[in-house]
Amino acid sequence: MGSALLRVLCLCSLVALARPARPANVSIGALFTFDSVIGRSARAAIDLAVADVNRDAAVLRGTHLSLVAQDTKCSGFVGTIQALQLMEKKVVAVVGPQSSGIAHVVSHVVNELHVPLLSFAATDPALASAQYPYFVRAARGDDSSQMAAVADIVAYYGWREVTVIYVDNDYGRGGVDALGDALEAKRAKLSFKAPFPPDADQAAIADLLLQVTMMESRVCVVHVNPDSGLAVFAAARSLGMMASGYVWIATDWLAAALDSTRPPNPKAMSLLQGVVTLRQYAPDSGAKRSLTSRFAAGQLNRSATLSLNAYGLAAYDAVWMAARAIDEFLEDGGNVTFSADPRLQQEVNGTSTLRLDALRVFDQGEQLLHKVMLANFTGITGDVRFSADGRSLADPAYEVLNVGGTGVRRVGYWSNHSHLSVSAPTPFQANSSQQQQQQERRLYSMIWPGETTSPPRGWVFPNNGRPLRIGVPYRTTQRQFVSKDSGPDGASGYCIDVFKAAVALLPYPVPVSFILFGDGVKNPSYSDLVNKVANNVFDAAVGDVSIVTNRTRVVDFTQPYVESGLVIVSPVKEKSSNAWAFLKPFTLGMWAVTGAFFLFVGSVVWVLEHRFNPEFRGSPRKQLVTIFWFSFSTMFFAHRENTVSSLGRFVLIIWLFVVLIINSSYTASLTSILTVQQLSTGIQGLDGLLASADPIGYQIGSFAKSYMMQELNVPESRLKELAIDDYAASLQLGPRNGGVAAIVDELPYVDLFLSTNCQFKTVGQEFTKSGWGFAFQRDSPLAVDLSTAILTLSENGDLERIHDKWLNPGQCDSSQGGDVTADRLNLSSFWGLFLISGIACFIALVIFFTRILCQYGKYHQGDGEGGMPPEEFPVRRPERLRSIRDLITFVDMKEEEVKRAIKRKSSNDRRDRSIASSGGASSFSASTV
């Protein structure tokens, strides 16, 4: 036992000797602007974090953490110099910087010297690229996630265009690029970018905002530095841009500025009424409250009351992230050593006078960086761990704040998993219910600029903006729809009046300028007009423009104000009906089956009534005539024979119901056929048109040509372009004389044409469903507003009144139009009725013959004993023939005769049994004597 213990002690001593001793001191750097909104909060938080690390015996056991802080003074040049000076101090990690621009420069330095850079405030998404392997983002989210939150707010309220005001540096440009991508994913867009230089004064900012007021969008996103951002709102207030109708969304810089002082500055709050801003989310906890209290206690002796903002909390956690990584690095036997870079030494030996020889490469920098990326602890800002890509902290989240009164109010949250919600973000769980998340995607009500509670429209037509350039088709035919006019507008018609009425319902003025499109010789191409709108030649197109698929890909349409669709117009040839037209309602099979069922049902009724009803008895000739008469007289419900049996009445009632349906259908079909024959034409619908090889006409400029070629595969050689004025002549000439067999056009044009041309009709049904709408450039808010106005016009009847004003019907009877085809009735439409009638007949016959057989058995019971004496049958016949003849004779007997015979036979049988019984008793008495 003693020897074993000695070996263990020796082994432990060897292990202790093999592991390097922990260094007594390890230095980390801090690089930020001391006198700034972020820097004042971060400096105190970093000092507290270093003190807490050195106080905690569980971290850096026996190793003291030293801090070397350098002031960048909000200058990229100074920040670079300070970073180089910081590297001379042999720091193993750097907390900072707070500026994205300085971070870009310093990242190149730490890449060469292998020093991890833990930034708590540099949010430019480009810093997460592989170009900067030693840059570690210790902030809770970057501008990509922040702008995704802004885009969700924009989409939540249905705004489509956004103006962004930003500082023109790496931080601002990176955020704007991220915002543009996020808005595009929500089908919104950046309509105007308003950058200003980092050193812009109040006058420059005011000039920039003047340009913003000229824009249509009233949704403004402000992405600037917290130290100078309030100047934007001061200029906006002086220009009247903090009034009702505007939307102001500030990124998290504003929350950082407001949180830096307690209580908030009243003067600043007066500038920000109704502004929406974001704040990096940090869950409430005891550690957070304790840190905030300690921070406040350290400010008691200062003139200004400072407070921790979100960046200060992130800086505190960044120090702990570095400390834990250093502790794990040392625990694994890591040793802190620095070495000279040969490239820098070569530069020193040359002509350079810079002290580059003082810079040293951290030999174990890559191992320490790996430990930093493995961070997994609960900090002041929540769970500190990196996402799968290892470049940013996982689960970024923000609070959505609304400035109002003397403070800010939280109206919701945003996270990269649940998006907008009124519930606090929780760590993402893969099995969480997506439906529940969808239900929680909402915000509490907000107070907007101008102290309004209803969400602003986010878009107005600027008073000083140029009139909308409205492209109007210069129609040369059917000018009632739209065409040139000598009035002040230069255009008039049904479509123009609908547009004016809709614009009059908008809550803001919209000046317009109508520009005719076309040469005035023939109708223009409507596809070309739509492309002019898509290419910004026109702002919109107003006219009889059909909403079709290929056009909706390049422009936005309003709600249709006219229902439309392609129909076929064909000439009508009147012809008289022939002498056998009455046979056409039914097919040959239907006639045959119907006649057979008349005879069948008549025969069944005769069988069921023959024994009971004297009207169905008599000579064979009379009975045959009765069957035929009764069968076909039921067609007109004129049968004179009454039915007395229950089964006969049952069969007759069902058959009369069948006859009623057949009569009604025959009458309706015959009426339709005789009417249709007066409007008969060679083409009965789309199938007949496609099956033929005759020419087809279409209107100049219509989409009917492309539709027939692409969707119906009609050869272009069959298509003939026509003006509406040429429709009648071409149809009357016909395909044999240089005309067309039919014309395919939209329903509104066809209705107007047919109202004055009674010799033509539409055949078949509409084979497309579309409508006419006003075309606008993509994402134009006017398309949405005018759609609402068109619905209002439809509901209050103004749309119909405008239609009656311009499109009065002509003298032709419109009821003669429509589909001129008719179908003959076949057996498949009535087999169910025949089946029911047949089953009823079968059941009645089964019941009838079952009853007959029962009676027949009773009638012949006892024939072998007490029946007819054999003397009455002088000649014996075969038994089978006798039985069949007896059965037929029995069936032909009247029901009363059968009942009397059965009753008489029953009485005779009882009498015979009584006589037999008496004779037996007498014999028994005689034998006894």
Coordinates of N, CA, C and O in Angstrom, one line a residue, residues 91-174:
V91 N -0.6 42.5 -25.5 CA -2.0 42.1 -25.1 C -2.3 40.8 -25.8 O -1.9 40.6 -27.0
V92 N -3.1 39.9 -25.2 CA -3.5 38.6 -25.8 C -4.8 38.7 -26.5 O -5.2 37.9 -27.2
A93 N -5.6 39.8 -26.2 CA -6.9 40.0 -26.8 C -7.2 41.5 -26.6 O -6.7 42.2 -25.8
V94 N -8.1 41.9 -27.5 CA -8.5 43.3 -27.5 C -10.1 43.4 -27.5 O -10.7 42.7 -28.3
V95 N -10.6 44.2 -26.5 CA -12.1 44.4 -26.5 C -12.3 45.7 -27.2 O -11.9 46.8 -26.7
G96 N -13.1 45.6 -28.3 CA -13.4 46.8 -29.1 C -13.0 46.5 -30.5 O -12.6 45.4 -30.9
P97 N -13.0 47.5 -31.4 CA -13.4 48.9 -31.2 C -14.9 49.0 -31.3 O -15.6 48.1 -31.6
Q98 N -15.4 50.2 -31.1 CA -16.9 50.5 -31.2 C -17.3 50.9 -32.6 O -18.5 50.9 -32.9
S99 N -16.3 51.3 -33.4 CA -16.6 51.9 -34.7 C -16.4 50.8 -35.8 O -15.3 50.1 -35.7
S100 N -17.3 50.6 -36.7 CA -17.1 49.7 -37.8 C -16.0 50.1 -38.7 O -15.2 49.2 -39.2
G101 N -15.8 51.4 -38.9 CA -14.7 51.8 -39.8 C -13.3 51.5 -39.2 O -12.4 51.0 -39.9
I102 N -13.2 51.8 -37.9 CA -11.9 51.5 -37.2 C -11.7 50.0 -37.1 O -10.6 49.5 -37.3
A103 N -12.8 49.3 -37.0 CA -12.7 47.8 -36.9 C -12.2 47.2 -38.2 O -11.4 46.2 -38.2
H104 N -12.5 47.8 -39.3 CA -12.0 47.3 -40.6 C -10.5 47.5 -40.7 O -9.8 46.6 -41.1
V105 N -10.0 48.6 -40.2 CA -8.5 48.8 -40.2 C -7.8 48.0 -39.2 O -6.8 47.3 -39.5
V106 N -8.3 48.0 -38.0 CA -7.6 47.3 -36.9 C -7.7 45.8 -37.2 O -6.7 45.0 -36.8
S107 N -8.7 45.3 -37.9 CA -8.7 43.8 -38.2 C -7.5 43.4 -39.0 O -7.1 42.3 -38.8
H108 N -7.1 44.2 -39.9 CA -5.9 43.9 -40.6 C -4.6 43.8 -39.7 O -3.8 42.9 -39.9
V109 N -4.6 44.6 -38.7 CA -3.5 44.6 -37.7 C -3.5 43.3 -36.9 O -2.5 42.6 -36.8
V110 N -4.7 43.0 -36.3 CA -4.8 41.8 -35.5 C -4.6 40.5 -36.3 O -4.2 39.5 -35.8
N111 N -5.0 40.5 -37.6 CA -4.7 39.4 -38.4 C -3.3 39.1 -38.5 O -2.9 37.9 -38.5
E112 N -2.4 40.1 -38.6 CA -1.0 39.9 -38.7 C -0.4 39.5 -37.4 O 0.6 38.7 -37.4
L113 N -0.9 40.0 -36.3 CA -0.3 39.8 -35.0 C -1.0 38.7 -34.2 O -0.7 38.4 -33.1
H114 N -2.1 38.1 -34.8 CA -2.8 36.9 -34.2 C -3.4 37.3 -32.9 O -3.3 36.5 -31.9
V115 N -4.0 38.4 -32.7 CA -4.6 38.8 -31.5 C -6.1 38.9 -31.7 O -6.6 39.6 -32.6
P116 N -6.9 38.1 -31.0 CA -8.4 38.1 -31.2 C -8.9 39.5 -30.8 O -8.5 40.1 -29.8
L117 N -9.9 40.0 -31.7 CA -10.5 41.3 -31.5 C -12.0 41.1 -31.2 O -12.7 40.7 -32.0
L118 N -12.3 41.4 -30.0 CA -13.7 41.1 -29.5 C -14.4 42.5 -29.5 O -14.3 43.3 -28.5
S119 N -15.2 42.7 -30.6 CA -15.9 44.0 -30.7 C -17.3 43.9 -30.1 O -18.0 43.0 -30.5
F120 N -17.6 44.9 -29.3 CA -19.0 44.9 -28.7 C -19.9 45.9 -29.3 O -21.1 46.0 -28.9
A121 N -19.4 46.7 -30.4 CA -20.3 47.7 -31.0 C -20.1 47.8 -32.5 O -20.9 48.6 -33.1
A122 N -19.2 47.2 -33.1 CA -19.0 47.3 -34.6 C -20.0 46.3 -35.2 O -19.8 45.1 -35.1
T123 N -21.0 46.9 -35.9 CA -22.1 46.0 -36.3 C -22.2 45.9 -37.9 O -23.2 45.3 -38.4
D124 N -21.2 46.3 -38.6 CA -21.1 46.2 -40.0 C -21.1 44.7 -40.4 O -20.2 44.0 -40.0
P125 N -22.1 44.2 -41.2 CA -22.1 42.8 -41.5 C -20.9 42.3 -42.3 O -20.5 41.2 -42.2
A126 N -20.2 43.2 -43.0 CA -19.0 42.8 -43.8 C -17.9 42.4 -42.9 O -17.0 41.7 -43.4
L127 N -17.9 42.8 -41.6 CA -16.8 42.3 -40.7 C -16.8 40.8 -40.4 O -15.8 40.3 -39.9
A128 N -17.9 40.2 -40.7 CA -18.0 38.8 -40.4 C -17.5 37.9 -41.6 O -17.6 36.7 -41.5
S129 N -16.9 38.6 -42.6 CA -16.4 37.8 -43.7 C -15.1 37.1 -43.3 O -14.4 37.4 -42.3
A130 N -14.7 36.1 -44.2 CA -13.5 35.3 -43.9 C -12.2 36.2 -44.0 O -11.1 35.7 -43.7
Q131 N -12.3 37.4 -44.5 CA -11.2 38.3 -44.6 C -10.6 38.7 -43.3 O -9.5 39.0 -43.1
Y132 N -11.5 38.6 -42.3 CA -11.1 39.0 -40.9 C -11.3 37.9 -39.9 O -12.2 37.8 -39.1
P133 N -10.4 36.9 -40.0 CA -10.6 35.7 -39.1 C -10.5 36.0 -37.7 O -11.0 35.3 -36.8
Y134 N -9.7 37.0 -37.3 CA -9.5 37.3 -35.8 C -10.5 38.3 -35.3 O -10.4 38.7 -34.1
F135 N -11.5 38.7 -36.1 CA -12.5 39.6 -35.7 C -13.7 38.8 -35.1 O -14.2 37.9 -35.7
V136 N -14.0 39.1 -33.8 CA -15.1 38.3 -33.1 C -16.2 39.4 -32.7 O -15.8 40.3 -32.0
R137 N -17.4 39.1 -33.2 CA -18.5 40.1 -32.8 C -19.1 39.7 -31.5 O -19.7 38.6 -31.4
A138 N -18.8 40.5 -30.4 CA -19.3 40.2 -29.1 C -20.7 40.9 -28.9 O -21.2 40.7 -27.8
A139 N -21.2 41.6 -29.8 CA -22.5 42.3 -29.7 C -23.6 41.3 -30.0 O -23.4 40.3 -30.8
R140 N -24.8 41.5 -29.5 CA -25.9 40.6 -29.7 C -26.6 41.0 -31.0 O -27.6 41.7 -31.1
G141 N -26.0 40.5 -32.1 CA -26.6 40.8 -33.4 C -25.8 41.9 -34.2 O -25.2 42.8 -33.6
D142 N -25.9 41.8 -35.5 CA -25.2 42.9 -36.3 C -26.3 43.6 -37.1 O -27.5 43.4 -36.8
D143 N -25.9 44.4 -38.1 CA -26.9 45.2 -38.8 C -27.8 44.4 -39.7 O -28.8 44.8 -40.1
S144 N -27.3 43.2 -40.0 CA -28.2 42.3 -40.9 C -29.4 41.9 -40.1 O -30.6 42.0 -40.6
S145 N -29.3 41.5 -38.8 CA -30.4 41.1 -38.0 C -31.2 42.3 -37.6 O -32.5 42.3 -37.6
Q146 N -30.6 43.5 -37.4 CA -31.3 44.7 -37.0 C -32.1 45.2 -38.2 O -33.3 45.6 -38.0
M147 N -31.6 45.2 -39.4 CA -32.4 45.6 -40.5 C -33.5 44.6 -40.9 O -34.5 45.0 -41.4
A148 N -33.3 43.4 -40.6 CA -34.4 42.4 -40.7 C -35.5 42.7 -39.8 O -36.7 42.6 -40.2
A149 N -35.2 43.2 -38.6 CA -36.3 43.6 -37.7 C -37.0 44.9 -38.2 O -38.2 45.0 -38.2
V150 N -36.2 45.8 -38.8 CA -36.8 47.0 -39.4 C -37.7 46.6 -40.5 O -38.9 47.1 -40.7
A151 N -37.3 45.7 -41.4 CA -38.1 45.3 -42.6 C -39.3 44.6 -42.1 O -40.4 44.8 -42.7
D152 N -39.3 43.8 -41.0 CA -40.5 43.2 -40.5 C -41.5 44.2 -40.0 O -42.7 44.1 -40.2
I153 N -41.0 45.3 -39.4 CA -41.9 46.4 -38.9 C -42.6 47.0 -40.2 O -43.8 47.3 -40.2
V154 N -41.8 47.3 -41.2 CA -42.3 47.9 -42.4 C -43.4 47.0 -43.0 O -44.5 47.5 -43.4
A155 N -43.1 45.7 -43.1 CA -44.0 44.8 -43.7 C -45.3 44.6 -42.8 O -46.4 44.4 -43.4
Y156 N -45.1 44.7 -41.5 CA -46.2 44.5 -40.6 C -47.3 45.6 -40.8 O -48.5 45.3 -40.8
Y157 N -46.9 46.8 -41.1 CA -47.8 47.9 -41.3 C -48.2 48.1 -42.8 O -48.9 49.0 -43.2
G158 N -47.6 47.3 -43.7 CA -48.0 47.3 -45.1 C -47.4 48.4 -45.9 O -47.9 48.7 -47.0
W159 N -46.3 49.0 -45.4 CA -45.6 50.0 -46.2 C -44.8 49.4 -47.3 O -44.2 48.3 -47.1
R160 N -44.6 50.1 -48.4 CA -43.9 49.5 -49.5 C -42.6 50.2 -49.9 O -41.8 49.7 -50.6
E161 N -42.5 51.5 -49.5 CA -41.3 52.3 -49.9 C -40.8 52.9 -48.6 O -41.5 53.4 -47.7
V162 N -39.4 53.0 -48.6 CA -38.7 53.5 -47.4 C -37.6 54.4 -47.9 O -36.9 54.2 -48.8
T163 N -37.5 55.5 -47.1 CA -36.4 56.4 -47.3 C -35.4 56.2 -46.1 O -35.8 56.2 -45.0
V164 N -34.1 56.1 -46.4 CA -33.1 55.8 -45.4 C -32.2 57.0 -45.3 O -31.7 57.5 -46.3
I165 N -32.0 57.5 -44.1 CA -31.1 58.6 -43.8 C -29.9 58.0 -43.0 O -30.1 57.4 -41.9
Y166 N -28.7 58.1 -43.5 CA -27.6 57.4 -42.8 C -26.3 58.2 -42.9 O -26.2 59.1 -43.8
V167 N -25.4 57.9 -42.1 CA -24.1 58.5 -42.1 C -23.2 57.8 -43.1 O -23.2 56.5 -43.2
D168 N -22.5 58.5 -43.9 CA -21.8 57.9 -45.1 C -20.4 57.4 -44.6 O -19.4 58.0 -45.0
N169 N -20.4 56.3 -43.9 CA -19.2 55.6 -43.6 C -19.4 54.1 -43.6 O -20.5 53.7 -44.1
D170 N -18.4 53.4 -43.2 CA -18.6 51.9 -43.3 C -19.8 51.4 -42.5 O -20.5 50.5 -43.0
Y171 N -20.0 52.0 -41.4 CA -21.2 51.6 -40.5 C -22.5 51.9 -41.2 O -23.4 51.1 -41.3
G172 N -22.6 53.1 -41.8 CA -23.8 53.5 -42.4 C -24.1 52.7 -43.7 O -25.2 52.2 -44.0
R173 N -23.1 52.6 -44.6 CA -23.3 52.0 -45.9 C -23.5 50.5 -45.7 O -24.4 49.9 -46.4
G174 N -22.9 49.9 -44.7 CA -23.1 48.4 -44.4 C -24.6 48.2 -44.0 O -25.2 47.2 -44.4

